[in-house]
Amino acid sequence: ENNVQHMFLFLGAVRDMSETENDALSHACNRLQIPLVPCRLGPVPEFSSKIISVAGYHYHRGMLGDGLVGLWKRRRSRERQIETTLSLKKNTVNQAPSHKRSLHVIAILPIDSQSLTADPSRRTRIHWCMVRLCVCSLWRSKLASASEADPSHTALKNVLTFVFNDGKKLTLEQMEFISTMAKNHKAAPSERQVLEELCRRRNDIANVPSGDISFLTNGDESFGMETFALDFTDFSTSKLHDASSKRSFRQIIDMAYSEDVFANQSLYSKRHGKKSALLYAIIQIRSGDHGIDNQMAKEVEIHNSITSSLSLSSIQIRGQRAIVEAQDGEACTVMMLQHLDYQGVLFPLLRLVDDQSDKSLASGDIILSANVQDLRKWKKKRIKDDSGKRKKKIKKHCV
């Protein structure tokens, strides 16, 4: 590991930091001899809360300190411009891919549709999670003010579907949902306003027959698109292996943080593709009430219906462990999938998994480029430096 013991994260909340504020921060860091490291998490403007969550997850994976030191060294050596991307891969392209990409999150709920309420006295963790998923899946900074007639062709399209245990489905299209809220003067809605909108839409589908969820995959959404599916639910824990080869499915988040993948430049050039791509991500919302969580028969039935629908569409479902076990785990899963896409690695990693499956690699090892050798040499040198043989020590604080 590196010598960074304390990290301070400064970011503009609601508005960006002004030039005066940036100058004051730079002056303070110079006086205290603390390295100041300008960085960005991707090309898409995001809410401060989501930026903090992603930075926290990088820290959880032991990457944040190394990433900041790497950026600081690059700045000192003038190998890159000051405005640098803190990325999961070695050379990040600042512009998002030009082909269309879609993320459709399917959230299985442990309650029936009539239990959805905006009444504060009746809310549970489930209602809080629904709001968090709406915000993290559908909102991002400055999105509500964007022109619907001129959407960015490089932006990730997000769709969120809630599936209640009585079979009712509530599908929210990103631009339609956000635009509707904005037109009703709720561009920055409260938790209650989000729940009230969900209740209104629930009432609109009250007379729609329950049970058939094939519409999730049989519509025009996936037509002509390269389609993938990841299952993050507890119901998938017994399905973490490919039934045909008996091999464990590779965990997409572990691959993203793998040093070998980090150095595999061919991953981003080979089959990066101009074809449109779609990912279905199946998650479950936990109630926090063990009495409810232990009665999963309806949720299992809903889950089986979803996976059967995907299978009938010839979409292979890959079981995944939870990205993080935390209070905000459901929303964190969505945020990290979005972040991987912002870095341009989500769909290349999914294609890599498919390539390995097609070639039936018994070991599951990644086909690496020559750059891995450079990375291993660098790692050995870093270990040698950390043993006390380097001449200049890195300041033990990073901003």
CSV table of C-alpha atoms in Angstrom, one decimal:
chain,number,residue,atom,x,y,z
A,1,GLU,CA,0.0,0.0,0.0
A,2,ASN,CA,1.0,3.7,-0.1
A,3,ASN,CA,1.8,6.1,2.7
A,4,VAL,CA,-1.4,8.1,2.5
A,5,GLN,CA,-3.0,8.2,5.9
A,6,HIS,CA,-5.5,11.1,5.5
A,7,MET,CA,-7.5,12.2,2.4
A,8,PHE,CA,-9.6,15.3,2.2
A,9,LEU,CA,-12.2,15.5,-0.6
A,10,PHE,CA,-13.3,19.0,-1.7
A,11,LEU,CA,-16.2,19.3,-4.2
A,12,GLY,CA,-18.8,21.8,-5.2
A,13,ALA,CA,-22.1,21.0,-3.7
A,14,VAL,CA,-25.1,22.4,-5.7
A,15,ARG,CA,-22.7,24.6,-7.6
A,16,ASP,CA,-19.0,24.2,-8.6
A,17,MET,CA,-16.3,25.7,-6.5
A,18,SER,CA,-15.5,29.3,-7.6
A,19,GLU,CA,-12.1,30.5,-8.8
A,20,THR,CA,-11.6,32.3,-5.5
A,21,GLU,CA,-12.4,29.2,-3.5
A,22,ASN,CA,-10.0,27.1,-5.6
A,23,ASP,CA,-7.3,29.7,-5.2
A,24,ALA,CA,-7.8,29.8,-1.4
A,25,LEU,CA,-7.6,26.0,-1.2
A,26,SER,CA,-4.5,25.9,-3.3
A,27,HIS,CA,-2.8,28.5,-1.1
A,28,ALA,CA,-3.8,26.6,2.1
A,29,CYS,CA,-2.4,23.4,0.7
A,30,ASN,CA,0.9,25.1,-0.3
A,31,ARG,CA,1.3,26.6,3.1
A,32,LEU,CA,0.7,23.2,4.8
A,33,GLN,CA,2.7,21.3,2.2
A,34,ILE,CA,-0.2,19.0,1.4
A,35,PRO,CA,-0.3,17.7,-2.2
A,36,LEU,CA,-3.4,19.1,-4.0
A,37,VAL,CA,-4.7,16.6,-6.6
A,38,PRO,CA,-7.3,17.8,-9.1
A,39,CYS,CA,-9.3,14.8,-10.3
A,40,ARG,CA,-12.6,13.8,-11.8
A,41,LEU,CA,-14.6,10.6,-11.7
A,42,GLY,CA,-15.9,10.7,-15.3
A,43,PRO,CA,-17.3,12.8,-18.1
A,44,VAL,CA,-20.9,12.9,-16.6
A,45,PRO,CA,-22.0,15.6,-14.1
A,46,GLU,CA,-23.3,13.9,-11.0
A,47,PHE,CA,-24.8,14.7,-7.6
A,48,SER,CA,-22.3,15.3,-4.8
A,49,SER,CA,-23.8,12.4,-2.8
A,50,LYS,CA,-23.1,10.0,-5.7
A,51,ILE,CA,-19.6,11.3,-6.1
A,52,ILE,CA,-18.9,10.7,-2.4
A,53,SER,CA,-20.4,7.2,-2.6
A,54,VAL,CA,-18.2,6.2,-5.5
A,55,ALA,CA,-15.1,7.7,-3.8
A,56,GLY,CA,-16.0,5.8,-0.7
A,57,TYR,CA,-16.3,2.5,-2.6
A,58,HIS,CA,-12.9,3.1,-4.2
A,59,TYR,CA,-11.6,3.5,-0.6
A,60,HIS,CA,-13.4,0.4,0.4
A,61,ARG,CA,-11.6,-1.5,-2.4
A,62,GLY,CA,-8.2,-0.1,-1.3
A,63,MET,CA,-7.8,1.9,-4.5
A,64,LEU,CA,-8.3,5.5,-3.6
A,65,GLY,CA,-5.0,6.2,-1.9
A,66,ASP,CA,-3.0,4.6,-4.8
A,67,GLY,CA,-5.1,6.5,-7.3
A,68,LEU,CA,-4.4,9.9,-5.7
A,69,VAL,CA,-0.7,9.2,-5.4
A,70,GLY,CA,-0.6,8.2,-9.0
A,71,LEU,CA,-2.3,11.4,-10.1
A,72,TRP,CA,0.0,13.5,-7.9
A,73,LYS,CA,3.1,11.8,-9.4
A,74,ARG,CA,1.8,12.4,-12.9
A,75,ARG,CA,1.2,16.0,-12.2
A,76,ARG,CA,4.7,16.5,-10.7
A,77,SER,CA,6.3,14.8,-13.7
A,78,ARG,CA,4.2,16.9,-16.1
A,79,GLU,CA,3.3,13.8,-18.1
A,80,ARG,CA,-0.4,14.9,-18.2
A,81,GLN,CA,-2.4,18.1,-17.9
A,82,ILE,CA,-3.6,19.2,-14.4
A,83,GLU,CA,-7.1,18.2,-15.3
A,84,THR,CA,-6.8,14.4,-15.0
A,85,THR,CA,-9.3,11.6,-14.6
A,86,LEU,CA,-9.2,9.3,-11.6
A,87,SER,CA,-10.0,6.1,-13.5
A,88,LEU,CA,-10.2,2.4,-13.0
A,89,LYS,CA,-8.1,1.9,-16.1
A,90,LYS,CA,-4.7,3.1,-17.1
A,91,ASN,CA,-5.5,5.4,-20.0
A,92,THR,CA,-9.0,7.0,-19.7
A,93,VAL,CA,-10.7,8.5,-22.7
A,94,ASN,CA,-12.4,11.7,-21.5
A,95,GLN,CA,-15.2,11.4,-23.9
A,96,ALA,CA,-18.0,8.8,-23.4
A,97,PRO,CA,-18.4,6.2,-26.1
A,98,SER,CA,-20.4,7.3,-29.1
A,99,HIS,CA,-22.6,4.1,-29.3
A,100,LYS,CA,-25.8,3.8,-27.4
A,101,ARG,CA,-25.7,2.1,-24.1
A,102,SER,CA,-28.6,1.2,-21.8
A,103,LEU,CA,-28.9,0.1,-18.2
A,104,HIS,CA,-32.2,-1.4,-17.1
A,105,VAL,CA,-32.4,-2.1,-13.4
A,106,ILE,CA,-35.1,-4.5,-12.3
A,107,ALA,CA,-35.8,-4.3,-8.6
A,108,ILE,CA,-37.8,-7.0,-6.8
A,109,LEU,CA,-39.9,-5.7,-3.9
A,110,PRO,CA,-41.0,-7.7,-0.8
A,111,ILE,CA,-44.3,-5.8,-0.6
A,112,ASP,CA,-47.5,-5.7,-2.7
A,113,SER,CA,-48.3,-2.6,-4.8
A,114,GLN,CA,-51.0,-1.4,-2.3
A,115,SER,CA,-48.3,-1.1,0.4
A,116,LEU,CA,-46.6,1.7,-1.5
A,117,THR,CA,-47.4,4.9,0.4
A,118,ALA,CA,-46.1,8.5,0.9
A,119,ASP,CA,-47.4,8.6,4.4
A,120,PRO,CA,-44.4,9.2,6.7
A,121,SER,CA,-46.0,7.1,9.5
A,122,ARG,CA,-46.2,4.0,7.3
A,123,ARG,CA,-42.9,4.2,5.6
A,124,THR,CA,-40.3,1.5,6.0
A,125,ARG,CA,-36.8,0.8,4.7
A,126,ILE,CA,-38.4,-0.4,1.5
A,127,HIS,CA,-39.9,3.0,0.7
A,128,TRP,CA,-36.5,4.7,1.5
A,129,CYS,CA,-34.8,2.3,-0.9
A,130,MET,CA,-37.3,2.9,-3.6
A,131,VAL,CA,-36.5,6.7,-3.4
A,132,ARG,CA,-32.8,6.1,-3.3
A,133,LEU,CA,-33.0,3.8,-6.4
A,134,CYS,CA,-35.1,6.5,-8.2
A,135,VAL,CA,-32.5,9.2,-7.5
A,136,CYS,CA,-29.4,7.0,-8.2
A,137,SER,CA,-30.8,5.3,-11.3
A,138,LEU,CA,-32.7,8.2,-13.0
A,139,TRP,CA,-31.3,11.5,-11.8
A,140,ARG,CA,-27.9,13.1,-12.4
A,141,SER,CA,-26.7,16.7,-12.1
A,142,LYS,CA,-28.1,19.1,-14.7
A,143,LEU,CA,-30.2,16.3,-16.3
A,144,ALA,CA,-33.6,17.9,-15.6
A,145,SER,CA,-32.6,21.1,-17.5
A,146,ALA,CA,-31.4,19.3,-20.6
A,147,SER,CA,-33.4,19.6,-23.7
A,148,GLU,CA,-35.5,16.6,-24.4
A,149,ALA,CA,-35.3,17.3,-28.2
A,150,ASP,CA,-31.5,17.2,-28.1
A,151,PRO,CA,-30.4,14.4,-25.7
A,152,SER,CA,-26.7,13.4,-25.7
A,153,HIS,CA,-26.2,10.5,-28.0
A,154,THR,CA,-23.4,9.3,-25.8
A,155,ALA,CA,-25.3,9.4,-22.5
A,156,LEU,CA,-26.1,6.1,-20.7
A,157,LYS,CA,-29.9,5.5,-20.9
A,158,ASN,CA,-31.3,4.4,-17.6
A,159,VAL,CA,-34.5,2.5,-17.0
A,160,LEU,CA,-35.9,1.4,-13.6
A,161,THR,CA,-38.6,-1.2,-13.1
A,162,PHE,CA,-40.1,-2.0,-9.7
A,163,VAL,CA,-41.7,-5.4,-9.5
A,164,PHE,CA,-44.1,-5.9,-6.5
A,165,ASN,CA,-44.8,-9.3,-5.1
A,166,ASP,CA,-48.4,-9.2,-6.3
A,167,GLY,CA,-47.0,-9.1,-9.9
A,168,LYS,CA,-47.6,-5.4,-10.5
A,169,LYS,CA,-44.8,-3.6,-12.5
A,170,LEU,CA,-43.8,0.0,-12.5
A,171,THR,CA,-41.4,1.0,-15.2
A,172,LEU,CA,-39.7,4.4,-15.1
A,173,GLU,CA,-38.0,5.8,-18.2
A,174,GLN,CA,-35.3,8.3,-17.3
A,175,MET,CA,-36.1,11.3,-19.4
A,176,GLU,CA,-39.9,10.8,-19.2
A,177,PHE,CA,-39.9,10.5,-15.4
A,178,ILE,CA,-37.5,13.4,-14.8
A,179,SER,CA,-39.2,15.7,-17.3
A,180,THR,CA,-42.6,15.0,-15.7
A,181,MET,CA,-41.3,15.9,-12.3
A,182,ALA,CA,-39.6,19.0,-13.6
A,183,LYS,CA,-42.8,20.2,-15.4
A,184,ASN,CA,-44.6,19.8,-12.1
A,185,HIS,CA,-42.0,22.0,-10.4
A,186,LYS,CA,-40.3,19.0,-8.7
A,187,ALA,CA,-37.0,19.1,-10.5
A,188,ALA,CA,-35.3,18.6,-7.1
A,189,PRO,CA,-38.1,16.7,-5.3
A,190,SER,CA,-38.4,15.7,-1.7
A,191,GLU,CA,-38.6,12.0,-0.6
A,192,ARG,CA,-42.4,12.5,-0.1
A,193,GLN,CA,-42.8,14.0,-3.6
A,194,VAL,CA,-41.0,11.0,-5.2
A,195,LEU,CA,-43.2,8.6,-3.3
A,196,GLU,CA,-46.4,10.5,-4.3
A,197,GLU,CA,-45.4,10.3,-7.9
A,198,LEU,CA,-44.8,6.6,-7.6
A,199,CYS,CA,-48.2,6.2,-5.9
A,200,ARG,CA,-49.9,8.1,-8.7
A,201,ARG,CA,-48.3,5.8,-11.3
A,202,ARG,CA,-49.2,2.8,-9.2
A,203,ASN,CA,-52.8,3.9,-9.3
A,204,ASP,CA,-52.6,4.3,-13.1
A,205,ILE,CA,-51.7,0.6,-13.5
A,206,ALA,CA,-54.2,-0.7,-10.9
A,207,ASN,CA,-56.4,-2.4,-13.5
A,208,VAL,CA,-53.5,-3.9,-15.5
A,209,PRO,CA,-53.4,-7.7,-15.1
A,210,SER,CA,-50.6,-9.0,-12.9
A,211,GLY,CA,-48.3,-12.0,-13.5
A,212,ASP,CA,-46.9,-11.7,-17.0
A,213,ILE,CA,-43.5,-9.9,-17.0
A,214,SER,CA,-42.4,-11.0,-20.4
A,215,PHE,CA,-42.9,-7.4,-21.6
A,216,LEU,CA,-39.6,-6.6,-19.8
A,217,THR,CA,-37.6,-8.3,-22.6
A,218,ASN,CA,-40.0,-8.9,-25.5
A,219,GLY,CA,-40.4,-5.2,-26.4
A,220,ASP,CA,-38.3,-3.1,-28.7
A,221,GLU,CA,-35.9,-2.2,-26.0
A,222,SER,CA,-33.3,-5.0,-26.8
A,223,PHE,CA,-34.0,-5.2,-30.5
A,224,GLY,CA,-30.7,-5.2,-32.4
A,225,MET,CA,-28.7,-4.6,-29.2
A,226,GLU,CA,-25.9,-6.6,-27.7
A,227,THR,CA,-27.6,-7.7,-24.5
A,228,PHE,CA,-26.3,-8.9,-21.1
A,229,ALA,CA,-27.9,-9.7,-17.7
A,230,LEU,CA,-26.4,-9.7,-14.2
A,231,ASP,CA,-28.3,-11.1,-11.2
A,232,PHE,CA,-27.3,-9.6,-7.9
A,233,THR,CA,-30.1,-11.1,-5.8
A,234,ASP,CA,-29.8,-13.6,-3.0
A,235,PHE,CA,-31.8,-16.0,-5.2
A,236,SER,CA,-28.8,-16.1,-7.6
A,237,THR,CA,-26.3,-17.3,-4.9
A,238,SER,CA,-27.0,-20.9,-5.9
A,239,LYS,CA,-26.6,-20.0,-9.5
A,240,LEU,CA,-23.2,-18.5,-9.4
A,241,HIS,CA,-21.9,-21.2,-11.8
A,242,ASP,CA,-22.4,-21.8,-15.4
A,243,ALA,CA,-24.5,-25.0,-15.6
A,244,SER,CA,-22.9,-26.1,-18.9
A,245,SER,CA,-19.2,-25.8,-17.8
A,246,LYS,CA,-19.6,-25.9,-14.0
A,247,ARG,CA,-17.3,-22.9,-13.7
A,248,SER,CA,-18.0,-20.0,-11.4
A,249,PHE,CA,-19.2,-16.8,-13.2
A,250,ARG,CA,-16.6,-14.1,-13.0
A,251,GLN,CA,-17.6,-11.2,-10.7
A,252,ILE,CA,-17.8,-8.0,-12.8
A,253,ILE,CA,-16.7,-5.7,-9.9
A,254,ASP,CA,-13.7,-7.9,-9.0
A,255,MET,CA,-12.6,-7.8,-12.7
A,256,ALA,CA,-12.9,-4.0,-12.7
A,257,TYR,CA,-10.4,-3.8,-9.8
A,258,SER,CA,-8.1,-6.5,-11.0
A,259,GLU,CA,-4.6,-5.4,-11.7
A,260,ASP,CA,-4.4,-7.6,-14.8
A,261,VAL,CA,-7.6,-6.0,-16.2
A,262,PHE,CA,-6.3,-2.6,-15.2
A,263,ALA,CA,-3.3,-3.1,-17.5
A,264,ASN,CA,-5.0,-4.9,-20.3
A,265,GLN,CA,-5.1,-2.2,-22.9
A,266,SER,CA,-6.5,-4.5,-25.6
A,267,LEU,CA,-9.7,-4.7,-23.5
A,268,TYR,CA,-10.5,-1.2,-24.5
A,269,SER,CA,-9.5,-1.3,-28.1
A,270,LYS,CA,-10.6,-4.8,-29.1
A,271,ARG,CA,-14.3,-5.2,-29.6
A,272,HIS,CA,-15.0,-1.9,-27.9
A,273,GLY,CA,-17.7,-1.9,-30.5
A,274,LYS,CA,-20.0,0.6,-32.2
A,275,LYS,CA,-23.0,-1.7,-31.6
A,276,SER,CA,-25.6,-0.6,-29.1
A,277,ALA,CA,-25.5,-2.5,-25.8
A,278,LEU,CA,-28.0,-3.2,-23.0
A,279,LEU,CA,-27.5,-4.5,-19.5
A,280,TYR,CA,-30.3,-5.9,-17.4
A,281,ALA,CA,-29.3,-5.7,-13.7
A,282,ILE,CA,-31.6,-7.7,-11.3
A,283,ILE,CA,-31.5,-6.6,-7.7
A,284,GLN,CA,-33.8,-7.2,-4.7
A,285,ILE,CA,-34.8,-4.6,-2.1
A,286,ARG,CA,-34.4,-6.0,1.5
A,287,SER,CA,-37.0,-5.0,4.0
A,288,GLY,CA,-34.8,-5.0,7.1
A,289,ASP,CA,-37.5,-7.0,8.8
A,290,HIS,CA,-36.4,-10.6,9.1
A,291,GLY,CA,-40.0,-11.6,9.5
A,292,ILE,CA,-40.8,-10.4,6.0
A,293,ASP,CA,-37.5,-11.4,4.5
A,294,ASN,CA,-38.0,-15.0,5.6
A,295,GLN,CA,-41.2,-15.2,3.6
A,296,MET,CA,-39.7,-15.1,0.2
A,297,ALA,CA,-41.9,-17.5,-1.7
A,298,LYS,CA,-43.6,-14.7,-3.8
A,299,GLU,CA,-40.2,-13.0,-4.4
A,300,VAL,CA,-38.7,-16.3,-5.6
A,301,GLU,CA,-41.7,-16.8,-7.9
A,302,ILE,CA,-41.2,-13.2,-9.3
A,303,HIS,CA,-37.5,-13.8,-9.7
A,304,ASN,CA,-38.0,-17.1,-11.6
A,305,SER,CA,-40.5,-15.3,-13.9
A,306,ILE,CA,-37.9,-12.6,-14.7
A,307,THR,CA,-35.0,-15.0,-15.3
A,308,SER,CA,-37.3,-17.3,-17.5
A,309,SER,CA,-38.3,-14.3,-19.6
A,310,LEU,CA,-34.6,-13.4,-20.1
A,311,SER,CA,-33.7,-16.9,-20.9
A,312,LEU,CA,-36.5,-17.2,-23.5
A,313,SER,CA,-34.9,-14.1,-25.2
A,314,SER,CA,-31.6,-16.1,-25.3
A,315,ILE,CA,-30.0,-13.8,-22.8
A,316,GLN,CA,-27.5,-15.5,-20.5
A,317,ILE,CA,-27.9,-14.5,-16.8
A,318,ARG,CA,-24.7,-14.3,-14.8
A,319,GLY,CA,-25.1,-14.6,-11.0
A,320,GLN,CA,-23.2,-12.0,-9.0
A,321,ARG,CA,-22.5,-11.5,-5.4
A,322,ALA,CA,-23.7,-8.2,-3.8
A,323,ILE,CA,-21.3,-5.4,-4.8
A,324,VAL,CA,-21.3,-4.2,-1.2
A,325,GLU,CA,-23.1,-5.3,1.9
A,326,ALA,CA,-24.2,-2.0,3.4
A,327,GLN,CA,-27.3,0.0,4.3
A,328,ASP,CA,-27.3,1.6,0.9
A,329,GLY,CA,-26.2,-1.5,-0.9
A,330,GLU,CA,-29.0,-1.6,-3.5
A,331,ALA,CA,-28.3,2.0,-4.7
A,332,CYS,CA,-24.6,1.5,-4.5
A,333,THR,CA,-24.9,-1.4,-7.0
A,334,VAL,CA,-26.5,0.9,-9.5
A,335,MET,CA,-24.1,3.8,-8.9
A,336,MET,CA,-21.0,1.5,-9.5
A,337,LEU,CA,-22.5,0.0,-12.7
A,338,GLN,CA,-23.1,3.6,-13.9
A,339,HIS,CA,-19.5,4.5,-12.9
A,340,LEU,CA,-18.0,1.6,-14.7
A,341,ASP,CA,-19.9,2.7,-17.8
A,342,TYR,CA,-18.7,6.4,-17.4
A,343,GLN,CA,-15.1,5.0,-17.4
A,344,GLY,CA,-15.8,3.0,-20.5
A,345,VAL,CA,-15.2,-0.4,-18.9
A,346,LEU,CA,-18.6,-1.9,-18.2
A,347,PHE,CA,-19.5,-3.3,-21.5
A,348,PRO,CA,-15.9,-4.2,-22.5
A,349,LEU,CA,-15.8,-6.3,-19.3
A,350,LEU,CA,-19.1,-8.0,-20.1
A,351,ARG,CA,-17.8,-8.8,-23.5
A,352,LEU,CA,-14.6,-10.2,-22.0
A,353,VAL,CA,-16.7,-12.5,-19.8
A,354,ASP,CA,-18.5,-13.7,-23.0
A,355,ASP,CA,-15.3,-14.2,-24.9
A,356,GLN,CA,-13.9,-16.4,-22.1
A,357,SER,CA,-17.1,-18.4,-22.0
A,358,ASP,CA,-17.1,-18.9,-25.7
A,359,LYS,CA,-13.5,-20.1,-25.6
A,360,SER,CA,-14.2,-22.3,-22.6
A,361,LEU,CA,-11.1,-21.2,-20.7
A,362,ALA,CA,-11.0,-23.7,-17.9
A,363,SER,CA,-8.9,-21.6,-15.7
A,364,GLY,CA,-10.8,-18.4,-16.4
A,365,ASP,CA,-7.6,-16.5,-16.8
A,366,ILE,CA,-7.7,-13.2,-18.7
A,367,ILE,CA,-5.8,-12.9,-21.9
A,368,LEU,CA,-3.4,-10.1,-21.1
A,369,SER,CA,-1.4,-7.6,-23.1
A,370,ALA,CA,2.3,-7.0,-22.8
A,371,ASN,CA,1.5,-4.0,-20.6
A,372,VAL,CA,1.0,-6.4,-17.7
A,373,GLN,CA,4.7,-7.0,-17.5
A,374,ASP,CA,5.2,-3.3,-17.1
A,375,LEU,CA,2.6,-3.2,-14.3
A,376,ARG,CA,4.3,-6.0,-12.5
A,377,LYS,CA,7.7,-4.3,-12.8
A,378,TRP,CA,6.2,-1.1,-11.4
A,379,LYS,CA,4.6,-3.0,-8.5
A,380,LYS,CA,8.0,-4.7,-7.6
A,381,LYS,CA,9.6,-1.3,-7.7
A,382,ARG,CA,7.0,0.2,-5.5
A,383,ILE,CA,7.5,-2.6,-2.9
A,384,LYS,CA,11.2,-1.9,-3.0
A,385,ASP,CA,10.6,1.8,-2.6
A,386,ASP,CA,8.3,1.2,0.4
A,387,SER,CA,11.0,-0.8,2.1
A,388,GLY,CA,12.8,2.4,2.9
A,389,LYS,CA,15.2,2.7,-0.1
A,390,ARG,CA,13.6,5.6,-1.8
A,391,LYS,CA,15.1,9.0,-1.4
A,392,LYS,CA,12.0,11.1,-1.4
A,393,LYS,CA,9.0,10.3,0.7
A,394,ILE,CA,5.5,11.1,-0.3
A,395,LYS,CA,3.7,13.5,2.1
A,396,LYS,CA,1.3,11.5,4.3
A,397,HIS,CA,-1.6,13.7,3.4
A,398,CYS,CA,-3.5,14.1,0.1
A,399,VAL,CA,-6.2,16.5,-0.9
